PDB file of C-alpha atoms in Angstrom:
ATOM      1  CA  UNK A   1     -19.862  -2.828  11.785  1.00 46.00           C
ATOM      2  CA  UNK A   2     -22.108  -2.629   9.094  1.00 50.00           C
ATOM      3  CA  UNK A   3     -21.997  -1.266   5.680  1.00 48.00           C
ATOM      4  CA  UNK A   4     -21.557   3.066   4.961  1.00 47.00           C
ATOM      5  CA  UNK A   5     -23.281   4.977   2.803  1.00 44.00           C
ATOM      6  CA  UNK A   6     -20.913   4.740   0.313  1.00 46.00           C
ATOM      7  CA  UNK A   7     -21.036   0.776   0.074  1.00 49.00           C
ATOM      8  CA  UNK A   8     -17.431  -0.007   1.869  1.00 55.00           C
ATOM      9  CA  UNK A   9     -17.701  -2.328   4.948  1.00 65.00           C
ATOM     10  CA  UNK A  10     -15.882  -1.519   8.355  1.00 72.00           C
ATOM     11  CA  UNK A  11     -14.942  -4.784   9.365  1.00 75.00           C
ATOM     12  CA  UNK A  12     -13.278  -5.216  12.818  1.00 81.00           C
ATOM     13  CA  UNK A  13      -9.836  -5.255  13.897  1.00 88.00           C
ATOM     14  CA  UNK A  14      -9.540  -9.051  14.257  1.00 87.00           C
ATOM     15  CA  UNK A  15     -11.291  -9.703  10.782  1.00 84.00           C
ATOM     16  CA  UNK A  16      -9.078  -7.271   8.729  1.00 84.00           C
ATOM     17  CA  UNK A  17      -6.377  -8.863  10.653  1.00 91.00           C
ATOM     18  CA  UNK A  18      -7.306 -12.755   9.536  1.00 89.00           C
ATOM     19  CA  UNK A  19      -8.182 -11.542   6.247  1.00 88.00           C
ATOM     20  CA  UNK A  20      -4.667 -10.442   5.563  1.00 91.00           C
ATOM     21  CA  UNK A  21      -2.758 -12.951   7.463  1.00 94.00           C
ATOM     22  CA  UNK A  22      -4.971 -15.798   5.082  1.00 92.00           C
ATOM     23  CA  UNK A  23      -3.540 -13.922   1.939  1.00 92.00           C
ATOM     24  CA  UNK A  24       0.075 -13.710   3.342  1.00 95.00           C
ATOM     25  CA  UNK A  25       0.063 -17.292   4.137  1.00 96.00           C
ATOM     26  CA  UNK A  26      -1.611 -17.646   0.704  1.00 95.00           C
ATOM     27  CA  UNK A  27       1.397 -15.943  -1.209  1.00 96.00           C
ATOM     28  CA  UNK A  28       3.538 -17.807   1.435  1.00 96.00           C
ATOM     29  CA  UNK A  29       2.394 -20.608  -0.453  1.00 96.00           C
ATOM     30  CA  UNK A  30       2.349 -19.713  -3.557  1.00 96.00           C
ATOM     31  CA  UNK A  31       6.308 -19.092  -3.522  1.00 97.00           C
ATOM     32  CA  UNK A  32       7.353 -22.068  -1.713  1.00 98.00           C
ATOM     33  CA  UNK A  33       5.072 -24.081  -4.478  1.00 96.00           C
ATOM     34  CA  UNK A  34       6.891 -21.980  -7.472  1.00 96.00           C
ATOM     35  CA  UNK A  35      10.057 -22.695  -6.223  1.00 97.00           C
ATOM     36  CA  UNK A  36       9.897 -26.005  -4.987  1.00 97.00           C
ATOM     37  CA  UNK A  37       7.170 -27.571  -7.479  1.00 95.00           C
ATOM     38  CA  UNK A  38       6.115 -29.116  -4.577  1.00 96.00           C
ATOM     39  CA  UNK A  39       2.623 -30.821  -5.733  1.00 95.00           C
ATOM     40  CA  UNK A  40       1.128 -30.788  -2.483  1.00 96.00           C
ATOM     41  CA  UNK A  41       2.146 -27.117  -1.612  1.00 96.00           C
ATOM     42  CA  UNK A  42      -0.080 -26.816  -5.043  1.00 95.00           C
ATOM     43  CA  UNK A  43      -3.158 -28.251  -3.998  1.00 96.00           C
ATOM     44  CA  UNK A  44      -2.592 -26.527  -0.379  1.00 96.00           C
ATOM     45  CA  UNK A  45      -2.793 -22.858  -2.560  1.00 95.00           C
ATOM     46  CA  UNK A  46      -5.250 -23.677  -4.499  1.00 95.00           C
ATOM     47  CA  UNK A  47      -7.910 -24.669  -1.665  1.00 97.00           C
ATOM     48  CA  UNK A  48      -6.143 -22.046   0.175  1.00 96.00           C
ATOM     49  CA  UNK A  49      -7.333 -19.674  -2.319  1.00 96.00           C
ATOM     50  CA  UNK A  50     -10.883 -21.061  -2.812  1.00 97.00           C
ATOM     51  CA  UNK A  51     -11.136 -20.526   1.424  1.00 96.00           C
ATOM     52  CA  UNK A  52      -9.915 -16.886   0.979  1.00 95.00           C
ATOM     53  CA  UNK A  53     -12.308 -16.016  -1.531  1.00 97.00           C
ATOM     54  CA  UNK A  54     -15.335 -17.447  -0.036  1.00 97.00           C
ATOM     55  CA  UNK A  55     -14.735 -16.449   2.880  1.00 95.00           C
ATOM     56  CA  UNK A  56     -13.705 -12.841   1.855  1.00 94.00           C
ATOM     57  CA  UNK A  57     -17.141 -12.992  -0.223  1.00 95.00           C
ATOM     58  CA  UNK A  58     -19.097 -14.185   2.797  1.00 94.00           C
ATOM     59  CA  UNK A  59     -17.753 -11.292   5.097  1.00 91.00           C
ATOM     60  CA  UNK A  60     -18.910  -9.335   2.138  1.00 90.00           C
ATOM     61  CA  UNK A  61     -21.989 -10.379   1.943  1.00 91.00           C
ATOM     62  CA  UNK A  62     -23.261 -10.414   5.297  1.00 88.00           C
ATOM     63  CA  UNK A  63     -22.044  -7.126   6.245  1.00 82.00           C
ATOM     64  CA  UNK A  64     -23.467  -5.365   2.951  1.00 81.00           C
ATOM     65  CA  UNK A  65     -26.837  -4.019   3.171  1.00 72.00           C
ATOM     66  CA  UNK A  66     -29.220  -6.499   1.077  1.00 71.00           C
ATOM     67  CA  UNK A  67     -29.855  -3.741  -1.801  1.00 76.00           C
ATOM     68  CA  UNK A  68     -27.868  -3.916  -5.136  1.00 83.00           C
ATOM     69  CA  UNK A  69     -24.746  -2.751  -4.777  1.00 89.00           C
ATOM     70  CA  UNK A  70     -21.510  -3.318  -6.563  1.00 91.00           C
ATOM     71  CA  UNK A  71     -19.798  -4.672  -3.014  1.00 90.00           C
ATOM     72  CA  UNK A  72     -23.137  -7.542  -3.305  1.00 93.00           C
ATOM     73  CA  UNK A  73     -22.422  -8.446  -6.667  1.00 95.00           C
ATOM     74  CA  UNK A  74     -18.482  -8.319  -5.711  1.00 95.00           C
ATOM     75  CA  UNK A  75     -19.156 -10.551  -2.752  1.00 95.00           C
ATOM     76  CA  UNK A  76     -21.429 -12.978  -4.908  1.00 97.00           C
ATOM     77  CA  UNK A  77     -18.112 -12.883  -7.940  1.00 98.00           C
ATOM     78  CA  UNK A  78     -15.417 -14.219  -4.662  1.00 97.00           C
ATOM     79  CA  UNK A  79     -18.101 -16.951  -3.618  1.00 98.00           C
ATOM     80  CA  UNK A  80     -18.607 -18.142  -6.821  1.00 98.00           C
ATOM     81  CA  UNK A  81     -15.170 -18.121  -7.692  1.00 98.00           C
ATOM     82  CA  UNK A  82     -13.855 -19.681  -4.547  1.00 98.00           C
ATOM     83  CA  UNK A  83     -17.053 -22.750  -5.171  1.00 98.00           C
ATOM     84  CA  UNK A  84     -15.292 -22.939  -8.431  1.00 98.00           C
ATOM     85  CA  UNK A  85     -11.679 -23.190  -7.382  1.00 98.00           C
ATOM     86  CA  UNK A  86     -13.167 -26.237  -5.216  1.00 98.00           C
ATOM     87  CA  UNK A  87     -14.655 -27.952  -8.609  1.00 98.00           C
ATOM     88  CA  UNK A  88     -11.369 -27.138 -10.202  1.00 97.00           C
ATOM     89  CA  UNK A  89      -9.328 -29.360  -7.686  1.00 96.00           C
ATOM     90  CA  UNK A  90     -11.353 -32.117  -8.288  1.00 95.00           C
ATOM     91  CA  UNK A  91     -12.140 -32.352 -12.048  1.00 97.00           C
ATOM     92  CA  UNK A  92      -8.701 -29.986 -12.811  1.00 95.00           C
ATOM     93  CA  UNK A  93     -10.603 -28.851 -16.089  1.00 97.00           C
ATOM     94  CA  UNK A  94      -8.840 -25.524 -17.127  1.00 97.00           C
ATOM     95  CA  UNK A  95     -12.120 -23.715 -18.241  1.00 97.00           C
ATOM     96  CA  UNK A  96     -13.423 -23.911 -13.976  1.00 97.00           C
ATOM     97  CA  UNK A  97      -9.302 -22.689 -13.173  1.00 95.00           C
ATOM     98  CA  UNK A  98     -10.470 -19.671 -16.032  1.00 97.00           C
ATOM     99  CA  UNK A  99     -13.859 -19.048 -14.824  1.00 98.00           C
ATOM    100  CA  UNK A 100     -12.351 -18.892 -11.223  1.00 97.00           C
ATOM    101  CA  UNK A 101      -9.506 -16.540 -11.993  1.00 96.00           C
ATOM    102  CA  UNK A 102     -12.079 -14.104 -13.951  1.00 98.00           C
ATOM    103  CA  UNK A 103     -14.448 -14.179 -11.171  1.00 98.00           C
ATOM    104  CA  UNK A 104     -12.367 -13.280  -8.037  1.00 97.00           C
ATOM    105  CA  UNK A 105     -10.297 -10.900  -9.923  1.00 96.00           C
ATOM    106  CA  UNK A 106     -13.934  -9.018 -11.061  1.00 97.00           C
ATOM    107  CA  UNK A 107     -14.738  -9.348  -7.161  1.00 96.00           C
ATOM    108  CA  UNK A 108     -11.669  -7.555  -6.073  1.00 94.00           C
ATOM    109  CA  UNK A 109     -11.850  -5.223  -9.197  1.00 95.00           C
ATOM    110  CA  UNK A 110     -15.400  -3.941  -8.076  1.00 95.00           C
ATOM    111  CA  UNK A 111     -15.129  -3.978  -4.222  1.00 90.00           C
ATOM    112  CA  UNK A 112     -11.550  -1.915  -5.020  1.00 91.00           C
ATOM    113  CA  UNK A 113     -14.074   0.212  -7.387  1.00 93.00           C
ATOM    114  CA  UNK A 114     -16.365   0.756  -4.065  1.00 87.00           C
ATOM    115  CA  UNK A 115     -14.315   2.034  -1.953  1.00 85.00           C
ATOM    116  CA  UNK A 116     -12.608   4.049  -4.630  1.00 88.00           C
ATOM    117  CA  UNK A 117     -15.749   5.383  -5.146  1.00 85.00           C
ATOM    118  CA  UNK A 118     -16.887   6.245  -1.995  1.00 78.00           C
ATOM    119  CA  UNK A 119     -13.503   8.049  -1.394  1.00 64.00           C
ATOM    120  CA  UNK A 120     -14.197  10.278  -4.188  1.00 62.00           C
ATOM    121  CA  UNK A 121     -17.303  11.444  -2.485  1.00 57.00           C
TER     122      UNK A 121
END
């Protein structure tokens, strides 16, 4: 485990393996709340997605070495994000659902940009 040189983590089996089974149930989610309209099924994606990205962050985090690197500040964009997504249940204000989208989409965008990266070494 442990962060590479090239700042990509090598997460185990079972992690990559909850990781993607939390976004499949996720989009699961997301489609049975588009069709149905479902207002429940709503509030069960959007926490849903706050848990993904923190967590995702989290795993992130820890397993990054502590120096600067674009997969820190991508970790730091999904935890802040997925804290926001929380405050946007609650208070429903459309500038935290913004601020939320912008942030775990810039997470994914620069851990994506990581690994891209250290491919292309």
């Amino acid at each position: 485990m442990g962060s590479d040189m090239n700042g990509t983590i090598d997460l185990p089996e079972s992690t990559r393996k909850l990781i993607v089974y939390g976004v499949l149930f996720y989009f699961s989610l997301f489609l049975y709340a588009t069709v149905t309209g479902d207002e429940l099924a709503v509030y069960a994606r959007e926490f849903v997605f706050g848990v993904i990205a923190v967590g995702i962050g989290v795993i992130l985090f820890r397993e990054a070495e502590m120096e600067l690197s674009v997969v820190v500040v991508a970790a730091v964009c999904l935890i802040a994000g997925g804290l926001l997504q929380f405050a946007y249940l609650f208070s429903r204000l459309q500038e935290l659902n913004l601020a939320t989208t912008l942030l775990v989409f810039t997470g994914i965008a620069l851990y994506i940009y990581a690994v891209w990266r250290g491919q292309q070494r």
